CSV table of C-alpha atoms in Angstrom, one decimal:
chain,number,residue,atom,x,y,z
E,1,UNK,CA,0.0,0.0,0.0
E,2,UNK,CA,1.1,3.5,-0.6
E,3,UNK,CA,0.2,6.0,2.1
E,4,UNK,CA,0.2,9.7,2.1
E,5,UNK,CA,1.3,11.4,5.4
E,6,UNK,CA,0.0,14.7,6.5
E,7,UNK,CA,1.2,16.3,9.7
E,8,UNK,CA,-0.4,19.2,11.6
E,9,UNK,CA,1.2,20.9,14.6
E,10,UNK,CA,-0.7,22.9,17.1
E,11,UNK,CA,-0.1,24.3,20.6
E,12,UNK,CA,-2.6,24.1,23.4
E,13,UNK,CA,-2.1,26.2,26.5
E,14,UNK,CA,-2.9,23.5,28.9
E,15,UNK,CA,-1.3,20.5,27.1
E,16,UNK,CA,1.5,22.0,25.1
E,17,UNK,CA,2.6,21.2,21.6
E,18,UNK,CA,0.7,18.4,19.9
E,19,UNK,CA,1.4,16.9,16.5
E,20,UNK,CA,-1.4,15.2,14.7
E,21,UNK,CA,-0.6,12.9,11.7
E,22,UNK,CA,-3.2,11.7,9.2
E,23,UNK,CA,-2.4,8.7,7.0
E,24,UNK,CA,-4.3,8.2,3.7
E,25,UNK,CA,-4.1,5.4,1.1
E,26,UNK,CA,-3.5,6.9,-2.4
E,27,UNK,CA,-3.2,3.7,-4.4
E,28,UNK,CA,-6.5,4.5,-6.2
E,29,UNK,CA,-5.2,7.9,-7.4
E,30,UNK,CA,-1.9,6.4,-8.5
E,31,UNK,CA,-3.8,3.7,-10.5
E,32,UNK,CA,-5.9,6.3,-12.1
E,33,UNK,CA,-2.9,8.3,-13.1
E,34,UNK,CA,-1.3,5.2,-14.5
E,35,UNK,CA,-4.4,4.4,-16.5
E,36,UNK,CA,-4.6,7.9,-17.7
E,37,UNK,CA,-0.9,7.8,-18.9
E,38,UNK,CA,-1.6,4.5,-20.6
E,39,UNK,CA,-4.7,5.9,-22.3
E,40,UNK,CA,-2.7,8.9,-23.5
E,41,UNK,CA,0.1,6.7,-24.9
E,42,UNK,CA,-2.4,4.5,-26.7
E,43,UNK,CA,-4.3,7.5,-28.0
E,44,UNK,CA,-1.1,9.1,-29.2
E,45,UNK,CA,-0.2,5.9,-31.0
E,46,UNK,CA,-3.6,5.5,-32.6
E,47,UNK,CA,-3.5,9.2,-33.5
E,48,UNK,CA,-0.1,8.8,-35.2
E,49,UNK,CA,-1.3,5.7,-37.1
E,50,UNK,CA,-4.5,7.5,-38.2
E,51,UNK,CA,-2.5,10.5,-39.2
E,52,UNK,CA,-0.1,8.4,-41.3
E,53,UNK,CA,-2.9,6.4,-42.9
E,54,UNK,CA,-5.0,9.5,-43.7
E,55,UNK,CA,-2.0,11.4,-44.9
E,56,UNK,CA,-1.1,8.6,-47.3
E,57,UNK,CA,-4.7,8.4,-48.5
E,58,UNK,CA,-5.0,12.2,-49.0
E,59,UNK,CA,-1.6,12.3,-50.7
E,60,UNK,CA,-2.7,9.5,-53.0
E,61,UNK,CA,-5.9,11.5,-53.8
E,62,UNK,CA,-3.9,14.6,-54.4
E,63,UNK,CA,-1.5,12.9,-56.7
E,64,UNK,CA,-4.3,11.4,-58.9
E,65,UNK,CA,-4.7,14.6,-61.1
E,66,UNK,CA,-0.9,15.0,-61.2
E,67,UNK,CA,-0.5,11.4,-62.4
E,68,UNK,CA,-3.2,11.9,-65.0
E,69,UNK,CA,-1.6,15.1,-66.1
E,70,UNK,CA,1.8,13.4,-66.4
E,71,UNK,CA,0.3,10.5,-68.3
E,72,UNK,CA,-1.5,12.9,-70.7
E,73,UNK,CA,1.8,14.9,-71.1
E,74,UNK,CA,3.7,11.7,-72.0
E,75,UNK,CA,1.0,10.7,-74.5
E,76,UNK,CA,1.1,14.3,-76.0
E,77,UNK,CA,4.8,14.2,-76.4
E,78,UNK,CA,4.6,10.7,-77.9
E,79,UNK,CA,1.9,11.7,-80.4
E,80,UNK,CA,3.6,15.0,-81.2
E,81,UNK,CA,6.9,13.1,-81.9
E,82,UNK,CA,5.0,10.7,-84.2
E,83,UNK,CA,3.2,13.5,-86.1
E,84,UNK,CA,6.4,15.5,-86.5
E,85,UNK,CA,8.4,12.5,-87.7
E,86,UNK,CA,6.0,11.6,-90.5
E,87,UNK,CA,6.3,14.8,-92.6
E,88,UNK,CA,10.0,15.0,-91.9
E,89,UNK,CA,10.5,11.4,-93.2
E,90,UNK,CA,8.6,12.3,-96.4
E,91,UNK,CA,10.6,15.5,-96.9
E,92,UNK,CA,13.9,13.6,-96.3
E,93,UNK,CA,13.0,10.8,-98.7
E,94,UNK,CA,11.9,13.2,-101.5
E,95,UNK,CA,15.0,15.3,-101.0
E,96,UNK,CA,17.2,12.2,-101.4
E,97,UNK,CA,15.4,11.4,-104.6
E,98,UNK,CA,16.2,14.9,-106.0
E,99,UNK,CA,19.8,14.6,-105.0
E,100,UNK,CA,20.1,11.4,-107.0
E,101,UNK,CA,19.1,13.3,-110.2
E,102,UNK,CA,21.0,16.6,-110.0
E,103,UNK,CA,20.6,17.2,-113.8
E,104,UNK,CA,16.8,16.7,-113.8
E,105,UNK,CA,14.6,19.7,-114.5
E,106,UNK,CA,11.9,21.1,-112.2
E,107,UNK,CA,9.2,19.9,-114.6
E,108,UNK,CA,10.5,16.3,-114.4
E,109,UNK,CA,10.5,16.4,-110.6
E,110,UNK,CA,7.4,18.5,-110.1
E,111,UNK,CA,5.6,15.8,-108.1
E,112,UNK,CA,8.5,15.3,-105.7
E,113,UNK,CA,8.8,19.1,-105.2
E,114,UNK,CA,5.1,19.4,-104.7
E,115,UNK,CA,5.1,16.7,-102.1
E,116,UNK,CA,8.0,18.5,-100.2
E,117,UNK,CA,6.1,21.8,-100.4
E,118,UNK,CA,2.9,20.2,-99.1
E,119,UNK,CA,4.6,18.4,-96.2
E,120,UNK,CA,6.5,21.5,-95.3
E,121,UNK,CA,3.3,23.5,-95.0
E,122,UNK,CA,1.7,20.6,-93.0
E,123,UNK,CA,4.8,20.6,-90.7
E,124,UNK,CA,4.6,24.4,-90.2
E,125,UNK,CA,0.9,24.2,-89.3
E,126,UNK,CA,1.6,21.4,-86.9
E,127,UNK,CA,4.4,23.2,-85.1
E,128,UNK,CA,2.2,26.3,-84.8
E,129,UNK,CA,-0.6,24.3,-83.3
E,130,UNK,CA,1.7,22.5,-80.9
E,131,UNK,CA,3.1,25.9,-79.7
E,132,UNK,CA,-0.4,27.3,-79.3
E,133,UNK,CA,-1.5,24.3,-77.1
E,134,UNK,CA,1.8,24.3,-75.1
E,135,UNK,CA,1.3,28.0,-74.3
E,136,UNK,CA,-2.3,27.5,-73.5
E,137,UNK,CA,-1.4,24.8,-71.0
E,138,UNK,CA,0.9,27.1,-69.2
E,139,UNK,CA,-1.5,30.1,-69.4
E,140,UNK,CA,1.0,32.2,-71.4
E,141,UNK,CA,-1.7,33.3,-73.8
E,142,UNK,CA,-4.1,36.0,-72.6
E,143,UNK,CA,-7.4,36.7,-74.2
E,144,UNK,CA,-7.6,40.3,-75.5
E,145,UNK,CA,-11.3,40.8,-75.3
E,146,UNK,CA,-13.0,43.8,-76.9
E,147,UNK,CA,-16.4,44.6,-78.4
E,148,UNK,CA,-16.9,43.8,-82.1
E,149,UNK,CA,-19.7,42.9,-84.5
E,150,UNK,CA,-19.9,39.1,-84.8
E,151,UNK,CA,-22.1,39.2,-87.9
E,152,UNK,CA,-19.4,41.3,-89.8
E,153,UNK,CA,-16.7,38.9,-88.7
E,154,UNK,CA,-18.7,35.8,-89.9
E,155,UNK,CA,-19.4,37.5,-93.3
E,156,UNK,CA,-15.7,38.2,-93.8
E,157,UNK,CA,-14.8,34.6,-93.1
E,158,UNK,CA,-17.5,33.2,-95.4
E,159,UNK,CA,-16.3,35.4,-98.2
E,160,UNK,CA,-12.8,33.9,-97.8
E,161,UNK,CA,-14.1,30.4,-98.0
E,162,UNK,CA,-16.7,30.8,-100.7
E,163,UNK,CA,-14.1,30.3,-103.5
E,164,UNK,CA,-12.7,27.2,-101.8
E,165,UNK,CA,-16.2,25.7,-101.4
E,166,UNK,CA,-17.1,26.5,-105.0
E,167,UNK,CA,-13.9,25.0,-106.3
E,168,UNK,CA,-14.7,21.8,-104.4
E,169,UNK,CA,-18.3,21.8,-105.6
E,170,UNK,CA,-19.8,22.4,-102.2
E,171,UNK,CA,-22.4,24.9,-101.0
E,172,UNK,CA,-21.4,27.3,-98.2
E,173,UNK,CA,-23.9,29.8,-96.8
E,174,UNK,CA,-24.3,32.2,-93.9
E,175,UNK,CA,-27.7,32.7,-92.3
E,176,UNK,CA,-27.7,36.3,-91.1
E,177,UNK,CA,-30.6,37.3,-88.9
E,178,UNK,CA,-29.6,40.4,-87.1
E,179,UNK,CA,-26.5,42.3,-86.0
E,180,UNK,CA,-24.8,40.8,-82.9
E,181,UNK,CA,-22.4,42.7,-80.7
E,182,UNK,CA,-19.9,40.3,-79.0
E,183,UNK,CA,-17.4,41.1,-76.3
E,184,UNK,CA,-14.6,38.6,-76.9
E,185,UNK,CA,-11.1,38.1,-78.3
E,186,UNK,CA,-11.8,38.7,-82.0
E,187,UNK,CA,-8.6,37.0,-83.2
E,188,UNK,CA,-9.4,33.8,-81.3
E,189,UNK,CA,-13.0,33.8,-82.3
E,190,UNK,CA,-11.8,34.2,-85.9
E,191,UNK,CA,-9.5,31.2,-85.4
E,192,UNK,CA,-12.3,29.2,-83.9
E,193,UNK,CA,-14.7,29.8,-86.8
E,194,UNK,CA,-11.9,28.9,-89.3
E,195,UNK,CA,-11.1,25.6,-87.5
E,196,UNK,CA,-14.8,24.6,-87.5
E,197,UNK,CA,-15.4,25.6,-91.1
E,198,UNK,CA,-12.2,23.9,-92.2
E,199,UNK,CA,-13.3,20.7,-90.6
E,200,UNK,CA,-16.8,20.9,-92.0
E,201,UNK,CA,-15.6,21.5,-95.6
E,202,UNK,CA,-12.9,18.9,-95.3
E,203,UNK,CA,-15.3,16.1,-94.2
E,204,UNK,CA,-18.1,17.1,-96.6
E,205,UNK,CA,-18.2,15.4,-100.0
E,206,UNK,CA,-18.9,17.1,-103.3
E,207,UNK,CA,-22.4,18.3,-103.6
E,208,UNK,CA,-22.7,18.7,-99.8
E,209,UNK,CA,-23.7,21.8,-97.9
E,210,UNK,CA,-22.2,23.7,-95.0
E,211,UNK,CA,-24.2,26.4,-93.2
E,212,UNK,CA,-23.1,28.9,-90.5
E,213,UNK,CA,-25.7,30.6,-88.4
E,214,UNK,CA,-26.1,32.5,-85.2
E,215,UNK,CA,-28.8,33.7,-82.8
E,216,UNK,CA,-28.9,35.5,-79.6
E,217,UNK,CA,-31.0,35.7,-76.4
E,218,UNK,CA,-31.0,38.2,-73.5
E,219,UNK,CA,-27.9,36.5,-72.0
E,220,UNK,CA,-26.3,34.2,-74.6
E,221,UNK,CA,-25.1,34.0,-78.2
E,222,UNK,CA,-25.6,30.8,-80.1
E,223,UNK,CA,-23.3,29.9,-82.9
E,224,UNK,CA,-24.2,26.9,-85.1
E,225,UNK,CA,-22.3,25.1,-87.9
E,226,UNK,CA,-24.1,22.4,-89.9
E,227,UNK,CA,-22.7,20.1,-92.6
E,228,UNK,CA,-24.0,17.2,-94.6
E,229,UNK,CA,-20.6,15.4,-94.4
E,230,UNK,CA,-19.5,11.9,-93.5
E,231,UNK,CA,-20.6,12.3,-89.9
E,232,UNK,CA,-19.0,11.0,-86.7
E,233,UNK,CA,-19.7,7.7,-85.0
E,234,UNK,CA,-21.7,8.1,-81.8
E,235,UNK,CA,-18.9,6.5,-79.7
E,236,UNK,CA,-16.4,9.0,-81.0
E,237,UNK,CA,-18.3,12.2,-80.4
E,238,UNK,CA,-17.0,12.6,-76.7
E,239,UNK,CA,-13.4,12.2,-78.0
E,240,UNK,CA,-13.3,14.6,-81.0
E,241,UNK,CA,-11.8,17.4,-78.9
E,242,UNK,CA,-9.0,15.3,-77.5
E,243,UNK,CA,-5.6,16.1,-78.9
E,244,UNK,CA,-4.4,14.0,-81.8
E,245,UNK,CA,-7.7,12.1,-81.8
E,246,UNK,CA,-9.1,11.2,-85.2
E,247,UNK,CA,-11.8,8.6,-85.8
E,248,UNK,CA,-11.1,5.9,-88.4
E,249,UNK,CA,-13.8,7.4,-90.7
E,250,UNK,CA,-12.3,10.8,-90.7
E,251,UNK,CA,-8.8,9.4,-91.1
E,252,UNK,CA,-9.7,7.7,-94.4
E,253,UNK,CA,-11.5,10.8,-95.7
E,254,UNK,CA,-8.9,13.5,-95.2
E,255,UNK,CA,-5.5,14.2,-93.7
E,256,UNK,CA,-5.2,16.0,-90.5
E,257,UNK,CA,-3.3,16.2,-87.2
E,258,UNK,CA,-6.1,16.1,-84.8
E,259,UNK,CA,-5.1,19.4,-83.0
E,260,UNK,CA,-7.6,21.8,-84.5
E,261,UNK,CA,-10.6,20.9,-82.4
E,262,UNK,CA,-8.4,20.8,-79.3
E,263,UNK,CA,-7.5,24.5,-79.9
E,264,UNK,CA,-11.2,25.2,-80.6
E,265,UNK,CA,-12.1,23.7,-77.3
E,266,UNK,CA,-9.5,25.8,-75.5
E,267,UNK,CA,-10.9,29.0,-77.2
E,268,UNK,CA,-14.4,28.1,-76.2
E,269,UNK,CA,-13.4,27.4,-72.6
E,270,UNK,CA,-11.5,30.7,-72.4
E,271,UNK,CA,-14.8,32.5,-73.4
E,272,UNK,CA,-16.8,30.4,-70.9
E,273,UNK,CA,-18.7,28.7,-73.7
E,274,UNK,CA,-20.4,25.3,-73.9
E,275,UNK,CA,-20.4,23.0,-76.9
E,276,UNK,CA,-23.0,20.6,-78.1
E,277,UNK,CA,-22.3,18.1,-80.9
E,278,UNK,CA,-24.9,16.1,-82.8
E,279,UNK,CA,-23.9,13.8,-85.6
E,280,UNK,CA,-25.3,10.9,-87.7
E,281,UNK,CA,-22.9,8.7,-89.5
E,282,UNK,CA,-23.2,9.3,-93.3
E,283,UNK,CA,-25.6,12.3,-92.8
E,284,UNK,CA,-23.7,15.1,-91.3
E,285,UNK,CA,-22.7,16.9,-88.1
E,286,UNK,CA,-24.2,19.8,-86.2
E,287,UNK,CA,-22.1,21.8,-83.7
E,288,UNK,CA,-23.7,24.4,-81.5
E,289,UNK,CA,-21.7,26.7,-79.2
E,290,UNK,CA,-23.2,28.8,-76.5
E,291,UNK,CA,-21.4,31.9,-75.3
E,292,UNK,CA,-22.5,34.1,-72.4
E,293,UNK,CA,-22.8,37.7,-73.4
E,294,UNK,CA,-21.2,38.7,-70.0
E,295,UNK,CA,-17.6,37.7,-70.3
E,296,UNK,CA,-16.3,38.1,-66.7
């Protein structure tokens, strides 16, 4: 047993000095303190284990988007390397052929020269698109928004593409309803329309029709592009804005790098827009973009 001693001294006039000692058993208090210490140690241990487990779990959750971003970056680099290697290989092969016949005339080698020129332009366009996407990922490109007339911009673009469509025996028309004032980056909106029109014309066969129209409400601007082209398989529609993605149907119909719609998606997102795509294989595609009038 553990005892606690308490002594009290007092002095009485008749008796003298008297010392009174009180003895008390403190085993219960000591056991309580020992149990409390044990509980604290166990609690600290459990707390450390929980902290480690939860930290590991939260770190894993936090790393998920980083891992996905890293994976996408690796895929992007791999696809870009492949796309860059293809035109370079063609240019190199055709150049070697020209070197083997130094005395040949331009007329005799016009096909080889034409191929080199074509692949050079394709390579230049690819590099430009890659730089645009790389700068957009790092937020190095700022939107220079200002007020302009959307109807006038669309009319200018249609005039530029009318001759191309006529040469390819396709019908291109603009449905103008009313003047629309738009607050946006005019250069990027121009780039967006060109990308969409270029795709629509490229995947529309001779005799087909491409139409561009727009409407507006109190708070939104609706931009629509319809074509009667080859269409997109239903399972491919969610993927058409992915980088370097091309459906098998589109790949057999025309050449491309699969970057145009990725840039279009970036432009739309920078203007807080939303995209809706409807397509029927063999009948055509309809793309509708909704932009808010208030660009905050």
